Short mmCIF file of C-alpha atoms in Angstrom, two decimals:
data_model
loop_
_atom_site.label_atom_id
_atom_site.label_comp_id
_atom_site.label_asym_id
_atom_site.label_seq_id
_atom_site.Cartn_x
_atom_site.Cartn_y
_atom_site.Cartn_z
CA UNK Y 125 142.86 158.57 60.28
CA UNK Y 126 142.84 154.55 60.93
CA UNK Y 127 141.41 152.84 57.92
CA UNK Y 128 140.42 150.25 60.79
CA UNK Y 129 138.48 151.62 63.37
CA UNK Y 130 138.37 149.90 66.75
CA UNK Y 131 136.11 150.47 70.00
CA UNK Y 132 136.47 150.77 72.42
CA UNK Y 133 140.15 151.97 72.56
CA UNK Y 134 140.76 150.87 76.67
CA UNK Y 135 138.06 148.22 78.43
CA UNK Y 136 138.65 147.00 81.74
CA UNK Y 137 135.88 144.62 83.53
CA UNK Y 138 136.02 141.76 85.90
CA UNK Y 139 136.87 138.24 85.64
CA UNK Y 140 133.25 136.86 84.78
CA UNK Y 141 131.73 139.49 82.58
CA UNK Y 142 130.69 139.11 79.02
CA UNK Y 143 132.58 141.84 76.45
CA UNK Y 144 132.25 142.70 72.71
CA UNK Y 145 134.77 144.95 70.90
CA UNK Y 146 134.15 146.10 67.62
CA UNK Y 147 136.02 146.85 64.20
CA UNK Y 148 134.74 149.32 61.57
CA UNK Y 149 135.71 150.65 58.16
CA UNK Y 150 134.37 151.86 55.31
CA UNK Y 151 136.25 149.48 53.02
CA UNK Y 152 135.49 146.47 51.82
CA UNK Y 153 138.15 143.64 53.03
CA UNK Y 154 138.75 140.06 51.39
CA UNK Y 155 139.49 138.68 54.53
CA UNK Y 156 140.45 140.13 58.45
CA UNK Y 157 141.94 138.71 60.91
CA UNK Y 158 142.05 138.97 64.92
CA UNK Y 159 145.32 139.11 66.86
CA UNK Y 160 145.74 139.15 70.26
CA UNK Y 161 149.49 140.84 71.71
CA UNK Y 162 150.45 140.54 75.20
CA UNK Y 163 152.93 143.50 76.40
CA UNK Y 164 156.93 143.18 74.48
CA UNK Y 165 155.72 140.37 72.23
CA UNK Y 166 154.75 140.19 68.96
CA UNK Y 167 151.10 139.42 67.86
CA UNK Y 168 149.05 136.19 67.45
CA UNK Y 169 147.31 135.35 65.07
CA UNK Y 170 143.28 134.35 66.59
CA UNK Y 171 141.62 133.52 63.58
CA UNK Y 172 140.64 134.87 59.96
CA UNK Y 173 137.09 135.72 58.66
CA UNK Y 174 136.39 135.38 55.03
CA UNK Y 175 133.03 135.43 54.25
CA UNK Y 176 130.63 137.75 55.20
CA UNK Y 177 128.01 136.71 58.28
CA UNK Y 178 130.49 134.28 58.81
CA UNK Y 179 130.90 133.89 62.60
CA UNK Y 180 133.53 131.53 64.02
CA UNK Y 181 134.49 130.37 67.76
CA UNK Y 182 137.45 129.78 69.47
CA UNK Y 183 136.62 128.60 72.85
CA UNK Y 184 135.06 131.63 74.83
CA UNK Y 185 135.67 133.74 72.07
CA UNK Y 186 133.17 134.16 69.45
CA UNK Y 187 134.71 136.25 65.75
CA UNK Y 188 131.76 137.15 63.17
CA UNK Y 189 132.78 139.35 60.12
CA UNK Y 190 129.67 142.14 58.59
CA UNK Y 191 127.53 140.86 55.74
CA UNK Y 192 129.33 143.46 53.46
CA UNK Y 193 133.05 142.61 54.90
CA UNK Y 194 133.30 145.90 56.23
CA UNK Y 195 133.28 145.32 59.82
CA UNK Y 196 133.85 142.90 62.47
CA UNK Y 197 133.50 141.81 66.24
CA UNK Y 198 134.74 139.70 68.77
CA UNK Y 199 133.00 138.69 71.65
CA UNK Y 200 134.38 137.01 75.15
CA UNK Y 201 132.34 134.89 76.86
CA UNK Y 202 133.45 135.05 81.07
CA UNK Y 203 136.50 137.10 80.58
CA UNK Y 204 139.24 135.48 82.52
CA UNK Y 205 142.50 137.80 83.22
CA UNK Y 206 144.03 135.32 80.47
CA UNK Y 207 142.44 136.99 78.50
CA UNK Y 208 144.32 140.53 79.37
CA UNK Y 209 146.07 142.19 76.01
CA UNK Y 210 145.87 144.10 73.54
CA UNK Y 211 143.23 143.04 70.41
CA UNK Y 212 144.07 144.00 67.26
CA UNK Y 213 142.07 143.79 63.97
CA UNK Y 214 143.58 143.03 60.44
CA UNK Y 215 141.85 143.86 57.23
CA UNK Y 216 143.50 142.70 53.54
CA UNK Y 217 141.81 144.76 50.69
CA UNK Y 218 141.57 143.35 47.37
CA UNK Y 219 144.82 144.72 46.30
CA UNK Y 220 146.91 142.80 48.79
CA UNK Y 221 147.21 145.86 50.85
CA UNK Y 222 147.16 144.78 54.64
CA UNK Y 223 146.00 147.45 57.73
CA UNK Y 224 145.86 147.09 61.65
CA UNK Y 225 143.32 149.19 63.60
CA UNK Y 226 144.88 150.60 67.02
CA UNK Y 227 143.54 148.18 68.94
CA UNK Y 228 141.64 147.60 72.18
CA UNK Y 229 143.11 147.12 75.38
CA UNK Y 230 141.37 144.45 77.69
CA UNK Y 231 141.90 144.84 81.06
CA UNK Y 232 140.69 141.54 83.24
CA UNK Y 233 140.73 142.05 87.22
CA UNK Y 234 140.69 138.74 89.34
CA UNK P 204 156.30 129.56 68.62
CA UNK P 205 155.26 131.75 65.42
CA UNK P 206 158.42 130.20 63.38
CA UNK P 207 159.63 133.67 62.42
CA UNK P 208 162.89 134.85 63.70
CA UNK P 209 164.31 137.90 64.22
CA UNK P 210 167.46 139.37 65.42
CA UNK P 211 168.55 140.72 67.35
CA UNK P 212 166.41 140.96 70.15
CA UNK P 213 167.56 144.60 71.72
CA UNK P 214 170.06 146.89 70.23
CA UNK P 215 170.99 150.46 71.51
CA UNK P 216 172.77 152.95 69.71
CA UNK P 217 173.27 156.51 69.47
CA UNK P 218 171.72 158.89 67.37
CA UNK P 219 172.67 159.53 63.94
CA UNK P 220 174.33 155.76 63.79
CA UNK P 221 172.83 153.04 61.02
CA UNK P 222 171.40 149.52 62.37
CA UNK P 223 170.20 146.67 60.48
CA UNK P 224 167.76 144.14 61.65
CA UNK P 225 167.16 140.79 60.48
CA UNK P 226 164.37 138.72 60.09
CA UNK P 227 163.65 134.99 58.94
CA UNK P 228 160.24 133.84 58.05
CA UNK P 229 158.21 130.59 58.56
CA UNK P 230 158.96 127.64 56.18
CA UNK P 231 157.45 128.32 53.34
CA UNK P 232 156.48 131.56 53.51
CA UNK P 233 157.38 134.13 50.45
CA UNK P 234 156.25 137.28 51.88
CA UNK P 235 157.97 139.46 54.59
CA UNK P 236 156.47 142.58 56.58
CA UNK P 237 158.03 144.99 58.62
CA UNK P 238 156.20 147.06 61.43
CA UNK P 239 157.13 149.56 64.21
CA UNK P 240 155.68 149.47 67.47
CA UNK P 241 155.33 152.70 69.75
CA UNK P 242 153.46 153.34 72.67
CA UNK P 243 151.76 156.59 70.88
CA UNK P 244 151.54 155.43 66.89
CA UNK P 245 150.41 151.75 67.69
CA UNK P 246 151.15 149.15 64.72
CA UNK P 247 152.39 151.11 61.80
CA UNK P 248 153.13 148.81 58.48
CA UNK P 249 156.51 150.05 56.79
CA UNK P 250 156.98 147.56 54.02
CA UNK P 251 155.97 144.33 52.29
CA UNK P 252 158.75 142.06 50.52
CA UNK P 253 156.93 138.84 48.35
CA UNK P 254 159.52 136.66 46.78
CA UNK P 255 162.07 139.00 46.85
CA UNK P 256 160.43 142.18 45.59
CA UNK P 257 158.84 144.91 47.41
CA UNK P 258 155.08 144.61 47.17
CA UNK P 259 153.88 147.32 49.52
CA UNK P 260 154.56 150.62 50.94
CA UNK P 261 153.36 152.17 54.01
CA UNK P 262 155.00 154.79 56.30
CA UNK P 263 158.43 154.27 55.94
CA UNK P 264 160.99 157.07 56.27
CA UNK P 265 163.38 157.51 53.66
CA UNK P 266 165.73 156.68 55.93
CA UNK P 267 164.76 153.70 55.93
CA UNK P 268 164.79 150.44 53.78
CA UNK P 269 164.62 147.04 53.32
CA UNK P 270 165.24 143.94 51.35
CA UNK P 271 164.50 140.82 50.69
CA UNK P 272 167.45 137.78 49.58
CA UNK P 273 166.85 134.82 47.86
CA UNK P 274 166.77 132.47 50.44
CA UNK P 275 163.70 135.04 51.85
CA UNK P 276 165.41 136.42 54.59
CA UNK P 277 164.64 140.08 54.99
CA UNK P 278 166.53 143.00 56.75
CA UNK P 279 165.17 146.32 57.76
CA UNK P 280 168.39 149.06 57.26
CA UNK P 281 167.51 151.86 59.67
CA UNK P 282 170.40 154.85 59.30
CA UNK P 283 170.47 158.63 60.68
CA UNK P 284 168.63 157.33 63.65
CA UNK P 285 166.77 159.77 65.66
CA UNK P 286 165.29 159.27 69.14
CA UNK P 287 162.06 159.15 67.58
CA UNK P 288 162.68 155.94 65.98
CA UNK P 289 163.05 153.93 69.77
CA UNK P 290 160.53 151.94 69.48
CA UNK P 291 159.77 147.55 68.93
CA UNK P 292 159.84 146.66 65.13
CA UNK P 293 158.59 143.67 64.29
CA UNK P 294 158.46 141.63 61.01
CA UNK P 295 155.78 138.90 59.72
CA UNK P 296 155.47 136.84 57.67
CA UNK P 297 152.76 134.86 55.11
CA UNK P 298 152.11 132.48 52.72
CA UNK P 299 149.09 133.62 50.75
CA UNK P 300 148.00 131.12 49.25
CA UNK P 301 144.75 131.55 49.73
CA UNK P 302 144.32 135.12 49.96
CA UNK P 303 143.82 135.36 53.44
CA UNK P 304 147.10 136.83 54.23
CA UNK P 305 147.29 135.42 58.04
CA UNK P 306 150.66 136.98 59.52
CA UNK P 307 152.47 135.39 62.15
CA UNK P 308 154.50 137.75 64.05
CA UNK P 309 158.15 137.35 65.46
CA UNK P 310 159.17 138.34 68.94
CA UNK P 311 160.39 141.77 67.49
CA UNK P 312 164.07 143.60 68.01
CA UNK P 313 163.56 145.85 70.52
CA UNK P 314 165.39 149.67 69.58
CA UNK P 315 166.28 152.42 71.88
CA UNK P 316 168.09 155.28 70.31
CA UNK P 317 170.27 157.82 72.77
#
């Protein structure tokens, strides 16, 4: 069992279309992060959410991180096939311990 | 450009044979993670090196292990490979600072056991 739950596990929609995926656990985290990992490379690092409600942008993409730090989302705003990879979510608990949830694989078709 | 190194960048070998990878971390960083990479497990975390001691423990084999030198270089000894252990491993690294533990990822060494 994944103490990081993402959803959905596959998405694939077309270049335009608005998309949320979603990270869930029943632990508390100090902070989380979003990576995104294009295939035979190693991940990069999108951003880190610390406090909870906080929401942060990055361009198109919009992070926000639960009011108890349990879960987050991302949100893409007019997928582009750019943004085609693999999304991983982070979570460090208090005691330094770092986890990675399976991931969601984004599929964008021109 | 993450900053972290690793080497090599494919290695084959037969089962039952020992291989070490390397890694170097950003400037500045003091801690070190190792993950493996397969198409059915996803990212598993193995282990966590901060300043030259292991910090962390996740689902390493025994056959496995790592270390951590004083100029923070870290190397993942893999021995009594099986085929089961083909897969990308990559290491991280972070600074910590502020307790955000943000990892930046190297391009990985990618294994295939025979």
């Amino acid at each position: 069992t994944q103490l990081l739950e993402q959803s959905p596990q596959f998405l694939s929609i077309q270049e335009g279309e608005n998309l949320t995926v979603y990270c869930n656990s029943s632990s508390v985290f100090s902070s989380l992060q979003w990576y995104r990992q294009e295939p035979g490379e190693g991940p990069v690092l999108l951003v880190t959410v610390v406090t909870g409600g906080e929401v942060k942008k990055l361009k198109r993409l919009t992070f926000q991180f639960g009011d108890a730090r349990k879960d987050s989302s991302l949100h893409i705003t007019a997928a582009q096939p750019g943004d085609t990879g693999l999304y991983l979510c982070a979570g460090a608990r208090p005691n330094n311990d770092m986890r990675f949830g399976a991931g969601t694989r984004l599929t964008v078709k021109p | 450009d993450s900053g972290v190194t690793q080497t090599p960048k494919h290695l084959i070998t037969a089962t039952g044979q020992r291989v070490t990878l390397r890694c170097s971390p950003r400037s500045g960083d003091l801690s070190v993670y190792w993950y493996q990479q397969s198409l059915d497990q996803g990212l598993q975390f193995l282990i966590q090196y901060y300043n030259g001691e292991e910090r962390a423990k996740g689902n390493i084999l025994e056959r496995f292990s790592a270390q951590q030198f004083p100029d923070l270089h870290s190397e993942l000894n893999l021995s009594s490979l099986e085929l089961g252990d083909s897969a990308l491993y990559f290491c991280a690294s972070s600074f910590e600072a502020r307790g955000t533990y943000e990892q930046y990822f190297g391009p990985g060494t990618r294994l295939t056991v025979t």
